[in-house]
Short mmCIF file of C-alpha atoms in Angstrom, two decimals:
data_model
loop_
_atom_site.label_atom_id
_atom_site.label_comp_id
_atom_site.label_asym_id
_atom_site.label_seq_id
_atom_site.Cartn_x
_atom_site.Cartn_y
_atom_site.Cartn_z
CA UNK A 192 37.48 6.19 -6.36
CA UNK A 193 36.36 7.37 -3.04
CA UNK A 194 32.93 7.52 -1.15
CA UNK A 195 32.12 11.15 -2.15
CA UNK A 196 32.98 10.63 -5.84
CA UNK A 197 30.87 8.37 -6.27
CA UNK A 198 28.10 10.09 -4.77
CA UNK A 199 28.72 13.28 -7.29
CA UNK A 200 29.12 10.85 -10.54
CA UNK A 201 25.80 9.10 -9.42
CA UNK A 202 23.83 12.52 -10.63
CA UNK A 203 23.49 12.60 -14.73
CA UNK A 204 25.65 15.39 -15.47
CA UNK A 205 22.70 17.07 -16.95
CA UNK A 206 20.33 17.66 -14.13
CA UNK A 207 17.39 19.82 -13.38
CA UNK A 208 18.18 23.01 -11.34
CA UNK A 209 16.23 22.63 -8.04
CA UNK A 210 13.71 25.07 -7.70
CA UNK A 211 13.30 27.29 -4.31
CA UNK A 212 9.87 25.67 -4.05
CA UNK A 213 10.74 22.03 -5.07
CA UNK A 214 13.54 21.99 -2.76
CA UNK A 215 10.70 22.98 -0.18
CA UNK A 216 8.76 19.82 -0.94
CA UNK A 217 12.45 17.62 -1.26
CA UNK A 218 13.01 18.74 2.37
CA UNK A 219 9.17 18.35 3.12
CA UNK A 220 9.34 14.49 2.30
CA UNK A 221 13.03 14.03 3.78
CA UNK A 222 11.30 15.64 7.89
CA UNK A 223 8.34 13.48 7.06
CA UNK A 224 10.63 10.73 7.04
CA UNK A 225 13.22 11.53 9.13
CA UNK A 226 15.79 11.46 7.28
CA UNK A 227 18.46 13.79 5.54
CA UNK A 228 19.85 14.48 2.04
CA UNK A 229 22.95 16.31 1.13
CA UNK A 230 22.34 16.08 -2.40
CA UNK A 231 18.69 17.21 -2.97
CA UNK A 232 19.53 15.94 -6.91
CA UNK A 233 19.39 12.43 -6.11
CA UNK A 234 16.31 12.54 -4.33
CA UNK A 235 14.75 14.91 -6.69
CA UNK A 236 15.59 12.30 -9.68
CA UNK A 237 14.26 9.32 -7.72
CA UNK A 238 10.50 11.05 -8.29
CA UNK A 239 11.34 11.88 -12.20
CA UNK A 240 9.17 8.70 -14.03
CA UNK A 241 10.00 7.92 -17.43
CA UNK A 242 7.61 9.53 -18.79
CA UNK A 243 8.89 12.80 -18.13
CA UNK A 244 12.13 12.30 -19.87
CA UNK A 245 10.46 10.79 -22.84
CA UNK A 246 8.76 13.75 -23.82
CA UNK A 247 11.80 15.81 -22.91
CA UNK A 248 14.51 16.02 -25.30
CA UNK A 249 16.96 17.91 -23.13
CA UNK A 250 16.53 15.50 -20.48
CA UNK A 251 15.99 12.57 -21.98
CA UNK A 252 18.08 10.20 -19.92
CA UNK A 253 16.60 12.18 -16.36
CA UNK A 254 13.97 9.13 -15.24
CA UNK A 255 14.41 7.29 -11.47
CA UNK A 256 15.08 4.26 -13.70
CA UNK A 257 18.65 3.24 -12.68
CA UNK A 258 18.14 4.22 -8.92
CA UNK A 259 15.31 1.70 -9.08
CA UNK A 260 17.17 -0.61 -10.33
CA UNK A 261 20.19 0.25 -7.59
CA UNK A 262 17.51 0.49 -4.55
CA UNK A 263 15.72 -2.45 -5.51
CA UNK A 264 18.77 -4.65 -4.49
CA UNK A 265 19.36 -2.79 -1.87
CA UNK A 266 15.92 -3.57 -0.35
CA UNK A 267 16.27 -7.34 -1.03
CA UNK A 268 19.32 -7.73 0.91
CA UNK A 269 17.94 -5.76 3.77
CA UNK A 270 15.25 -7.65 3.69
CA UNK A 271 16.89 -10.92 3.33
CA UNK A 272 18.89 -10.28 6.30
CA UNK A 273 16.48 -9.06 8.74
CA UNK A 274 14.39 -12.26 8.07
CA UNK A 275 17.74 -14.61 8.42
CA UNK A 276 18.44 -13.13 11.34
CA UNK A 277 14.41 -12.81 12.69
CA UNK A 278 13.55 -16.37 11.61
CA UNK A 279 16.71 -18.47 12.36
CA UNK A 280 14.64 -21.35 12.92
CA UNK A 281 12.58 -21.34 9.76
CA UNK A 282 14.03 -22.83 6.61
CA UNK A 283 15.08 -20.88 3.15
CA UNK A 284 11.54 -21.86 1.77
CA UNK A 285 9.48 -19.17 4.48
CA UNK A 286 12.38 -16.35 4.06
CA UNK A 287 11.80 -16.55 0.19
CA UNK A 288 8.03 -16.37 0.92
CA UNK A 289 7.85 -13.55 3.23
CA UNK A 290 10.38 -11.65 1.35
CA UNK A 291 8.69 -11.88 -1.97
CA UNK A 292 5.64 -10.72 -0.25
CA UNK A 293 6.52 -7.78 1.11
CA UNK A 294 9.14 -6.32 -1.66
CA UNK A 295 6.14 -7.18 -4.20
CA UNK A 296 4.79 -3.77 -6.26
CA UNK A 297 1.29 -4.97 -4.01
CA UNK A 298 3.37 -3.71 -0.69
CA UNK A 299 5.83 -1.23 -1.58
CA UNK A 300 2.61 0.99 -3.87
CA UNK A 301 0.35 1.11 -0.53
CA UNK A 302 3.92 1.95 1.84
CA UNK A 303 4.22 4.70 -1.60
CA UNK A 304 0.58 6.24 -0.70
CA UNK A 305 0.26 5.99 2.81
CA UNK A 306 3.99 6.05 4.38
CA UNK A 307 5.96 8.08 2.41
CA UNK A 308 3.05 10.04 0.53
CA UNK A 309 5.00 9.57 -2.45
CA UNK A 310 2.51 10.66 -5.11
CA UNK A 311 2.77 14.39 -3.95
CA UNK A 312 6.22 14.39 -5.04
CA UNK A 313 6.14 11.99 -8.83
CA UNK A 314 7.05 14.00 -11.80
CA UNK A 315 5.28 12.74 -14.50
CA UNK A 316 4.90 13.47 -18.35
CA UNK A 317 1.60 15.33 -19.43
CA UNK A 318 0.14 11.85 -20.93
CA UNK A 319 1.41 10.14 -18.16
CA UNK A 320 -0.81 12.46 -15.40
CA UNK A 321 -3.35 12.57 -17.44
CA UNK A 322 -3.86 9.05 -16.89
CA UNK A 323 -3.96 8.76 -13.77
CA UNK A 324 -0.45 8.38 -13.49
CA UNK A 325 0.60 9.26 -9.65
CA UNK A 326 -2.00 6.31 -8.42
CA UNK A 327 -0.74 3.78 -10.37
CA UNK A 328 0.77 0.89 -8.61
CA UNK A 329 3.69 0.06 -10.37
CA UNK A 330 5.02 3.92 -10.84
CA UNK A 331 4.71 4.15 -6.75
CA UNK A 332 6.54 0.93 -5.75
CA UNK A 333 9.31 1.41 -8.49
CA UNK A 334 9.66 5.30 -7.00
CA UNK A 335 9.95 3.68 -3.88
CA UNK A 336 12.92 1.91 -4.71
CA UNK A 337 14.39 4.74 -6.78
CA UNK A 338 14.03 6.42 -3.27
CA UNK A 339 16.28 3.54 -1.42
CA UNK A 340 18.85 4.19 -4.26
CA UNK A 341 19.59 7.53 -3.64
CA UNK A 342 19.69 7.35 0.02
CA UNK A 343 22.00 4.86 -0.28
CA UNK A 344 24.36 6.56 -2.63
CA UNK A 345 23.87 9.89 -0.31
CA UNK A 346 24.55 8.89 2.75
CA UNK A 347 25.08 5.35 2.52
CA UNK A 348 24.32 1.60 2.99
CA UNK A 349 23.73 1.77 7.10
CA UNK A 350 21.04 4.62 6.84
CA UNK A 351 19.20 3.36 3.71
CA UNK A 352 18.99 0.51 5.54
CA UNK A 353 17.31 2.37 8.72
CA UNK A 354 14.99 3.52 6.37
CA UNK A 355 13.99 0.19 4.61
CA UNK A 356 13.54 -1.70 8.07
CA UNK A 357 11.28 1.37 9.35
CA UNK A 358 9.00 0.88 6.03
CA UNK A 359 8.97 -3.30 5.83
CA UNK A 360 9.29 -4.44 9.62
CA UNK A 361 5.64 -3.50 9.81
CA UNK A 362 4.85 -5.48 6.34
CA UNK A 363 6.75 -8.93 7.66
CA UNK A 364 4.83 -8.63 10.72
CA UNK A 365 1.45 -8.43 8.87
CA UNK A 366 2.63 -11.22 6.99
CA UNK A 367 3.93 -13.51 9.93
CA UNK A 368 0.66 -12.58 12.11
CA UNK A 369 -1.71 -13.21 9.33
CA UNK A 370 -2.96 -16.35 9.92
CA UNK A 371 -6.15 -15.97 9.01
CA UNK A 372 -5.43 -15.40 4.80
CA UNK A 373 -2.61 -18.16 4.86
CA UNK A 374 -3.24 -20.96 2.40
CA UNK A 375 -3.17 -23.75 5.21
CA UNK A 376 -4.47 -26.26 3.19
CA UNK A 377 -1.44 -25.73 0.73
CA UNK A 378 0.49 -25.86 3.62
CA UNK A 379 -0.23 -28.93 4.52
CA UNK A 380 0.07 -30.91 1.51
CA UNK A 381 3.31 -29.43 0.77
CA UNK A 382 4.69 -30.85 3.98
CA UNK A 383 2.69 -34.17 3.68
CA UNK A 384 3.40 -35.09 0.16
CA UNK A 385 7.20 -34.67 1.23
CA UNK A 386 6.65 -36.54 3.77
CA UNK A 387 4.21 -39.99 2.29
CA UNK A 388 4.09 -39.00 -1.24
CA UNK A 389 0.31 -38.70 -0.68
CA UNK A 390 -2.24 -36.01 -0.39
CA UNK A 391 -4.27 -35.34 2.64
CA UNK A 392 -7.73 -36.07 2.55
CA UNK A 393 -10.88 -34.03 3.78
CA UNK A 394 -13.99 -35.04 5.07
CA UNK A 395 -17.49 -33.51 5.19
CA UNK A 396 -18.15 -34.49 8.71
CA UNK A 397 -21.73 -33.11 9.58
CA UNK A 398 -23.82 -29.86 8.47
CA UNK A 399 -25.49 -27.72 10.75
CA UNK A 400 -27.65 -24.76 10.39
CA UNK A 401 -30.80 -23.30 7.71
CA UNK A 402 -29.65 -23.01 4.61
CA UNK A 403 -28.77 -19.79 4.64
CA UNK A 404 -26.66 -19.37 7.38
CA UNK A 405 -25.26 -23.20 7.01
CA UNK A 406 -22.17 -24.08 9.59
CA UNK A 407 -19.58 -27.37 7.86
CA UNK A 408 -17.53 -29.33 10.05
CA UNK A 409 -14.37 -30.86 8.23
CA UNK A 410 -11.94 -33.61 9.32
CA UNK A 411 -8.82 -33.60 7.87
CA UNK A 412 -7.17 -37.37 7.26
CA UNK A 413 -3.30 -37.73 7.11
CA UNK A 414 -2.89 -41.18 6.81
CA UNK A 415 -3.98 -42.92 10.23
CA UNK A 416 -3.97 -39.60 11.68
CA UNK A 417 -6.86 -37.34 12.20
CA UNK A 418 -7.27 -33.90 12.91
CA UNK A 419 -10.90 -32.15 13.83
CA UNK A 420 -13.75 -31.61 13.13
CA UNK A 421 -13.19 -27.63 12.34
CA UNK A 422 -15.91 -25.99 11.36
CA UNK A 423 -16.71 -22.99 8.86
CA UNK A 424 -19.79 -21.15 7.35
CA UNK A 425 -18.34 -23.05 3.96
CA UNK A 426 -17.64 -26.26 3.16
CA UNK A 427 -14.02 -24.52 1.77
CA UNK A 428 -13.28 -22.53 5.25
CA UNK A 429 -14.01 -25.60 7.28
CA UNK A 430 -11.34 -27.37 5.72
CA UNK A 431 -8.70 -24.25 5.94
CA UNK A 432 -9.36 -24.33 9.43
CA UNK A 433 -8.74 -28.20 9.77
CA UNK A 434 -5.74 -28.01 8.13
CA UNK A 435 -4.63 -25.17 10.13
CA UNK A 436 -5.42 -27.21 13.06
CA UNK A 437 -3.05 -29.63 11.48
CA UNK A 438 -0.43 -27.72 10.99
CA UNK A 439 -0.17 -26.85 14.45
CA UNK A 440 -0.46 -30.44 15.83
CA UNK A 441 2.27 -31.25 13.39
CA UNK A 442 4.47 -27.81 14.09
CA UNK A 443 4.63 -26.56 10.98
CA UNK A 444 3.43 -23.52 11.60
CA UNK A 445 2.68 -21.57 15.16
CA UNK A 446 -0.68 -21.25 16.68
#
């Protein structure tokens, strides 16, 4: 079977008819994007939820569903490969990490809203809309994905994957920069138990401060080694910060 045969077999043979004005707002969302569709029927079926076809008995099988499930594999191994190649000297354990992150319904729904504007586009059954259905997290990021799917059966595996680095480049970023909401203290006992088998150790060094606007200073103990005081306006960011501080020392993770 060649390339454009399975493009046309990819469409349930009984499709919707694409409207003058919905083909308007098909070609709207493919400019906004920058990129191109041949067949407007795959992209118009990546918007159609479930709910649609359920309370349609002509179309019942016409829902994004299998697209999602094609586009969501397709965004894992871009993903995965852009973060072997972008972290080559980080082991499997950060990829996995990262990647989860950022292919997670929390990233892909706001990339949904505020990238792609995907909600303008969702066609929804009545009960579905009625609840509030075009906001809802898990509708966005799975349309999202249904969206991925059909540009890769369109045009392709090299320009879905143009478009999937264009919307999560920016995400891995946010997640490699973010120091400040890592979990350093689970960090650093995942690298010291595998190390000694034991658990680092904090200590309350000194308070400063009234007691409403109190500053901690932590010391964090590996062993015979000591890193700190850091200090915090709680007891619990005081000893993030010292174990970030360790984790830096020990080069497990950049400053």
């Amino acid at each position: 079977m060649n390339n454009s045969d399975t493009k046309i077999s990819s469409v349930p043979s009984k499709s919707l008819k694409v409207a003058p004005e919905r083909k308007k707002e098909l070609l709207e969302f493919c400019s906004n994007l920058g990129i191109n569709f041949k067949n407007l029927n795959l992209l118009d079926l990546a918007f159609h939820h479930r709910s649609f076809s359920n309370e349609s008995t002509e179309f019942f099988h016409y829902n994004n569903e299998r697209l999602e499930f094609l586009g969501d594999s397709v965004l894992g191994l871009v993903t995965a490969d852009f973060l072997y190649n972008d972290m080559a000297g980080n082991p499997e354990g950060d990829l996995a990490k990262i990647k989860s992150n950022v292919v997670s319904e929390k990233s892909l729904a706001p990339i949904a809203l505020n990238k792609m504007h995907i909600d303008r586009y969702l066609v929804l059954g009545k009960g579905e809309e009625l609840t509030g259905g075009r906001q809802k997290a898990a509708i966005l990021a799975d349309a999202v994905e249904a969206v991925i799917g059909a540009l890769y059966l369109d045009s392709g595996y090299d320009e879905a994957r143009k478009l999937v680095l264009e919307l999560i480049v920016p995400e891995i970023r946010k997640v490699q920069q973010d120091k400040g909401n890592r979990d350093h203290k689970s960090l650093l006992q995942e690298y010291y138990q595998k190390k000694s088998k034991e658990c680092p150790v904090y200590e309350l060094v000194k308070k400063s401060g009234p007691d409403h606007d109190r500053t901690f200073w932590v010391t964090v103990h590996l062993g015979n080694e000591s890193y700190g005081p850091e200090s915090g306006k709680s007891k619990k960011s005081a000893e993030q910060n010292a174990a970030r501080k360790a984790c830096v020392a020990l080069g497990v993770e950049r400053d």
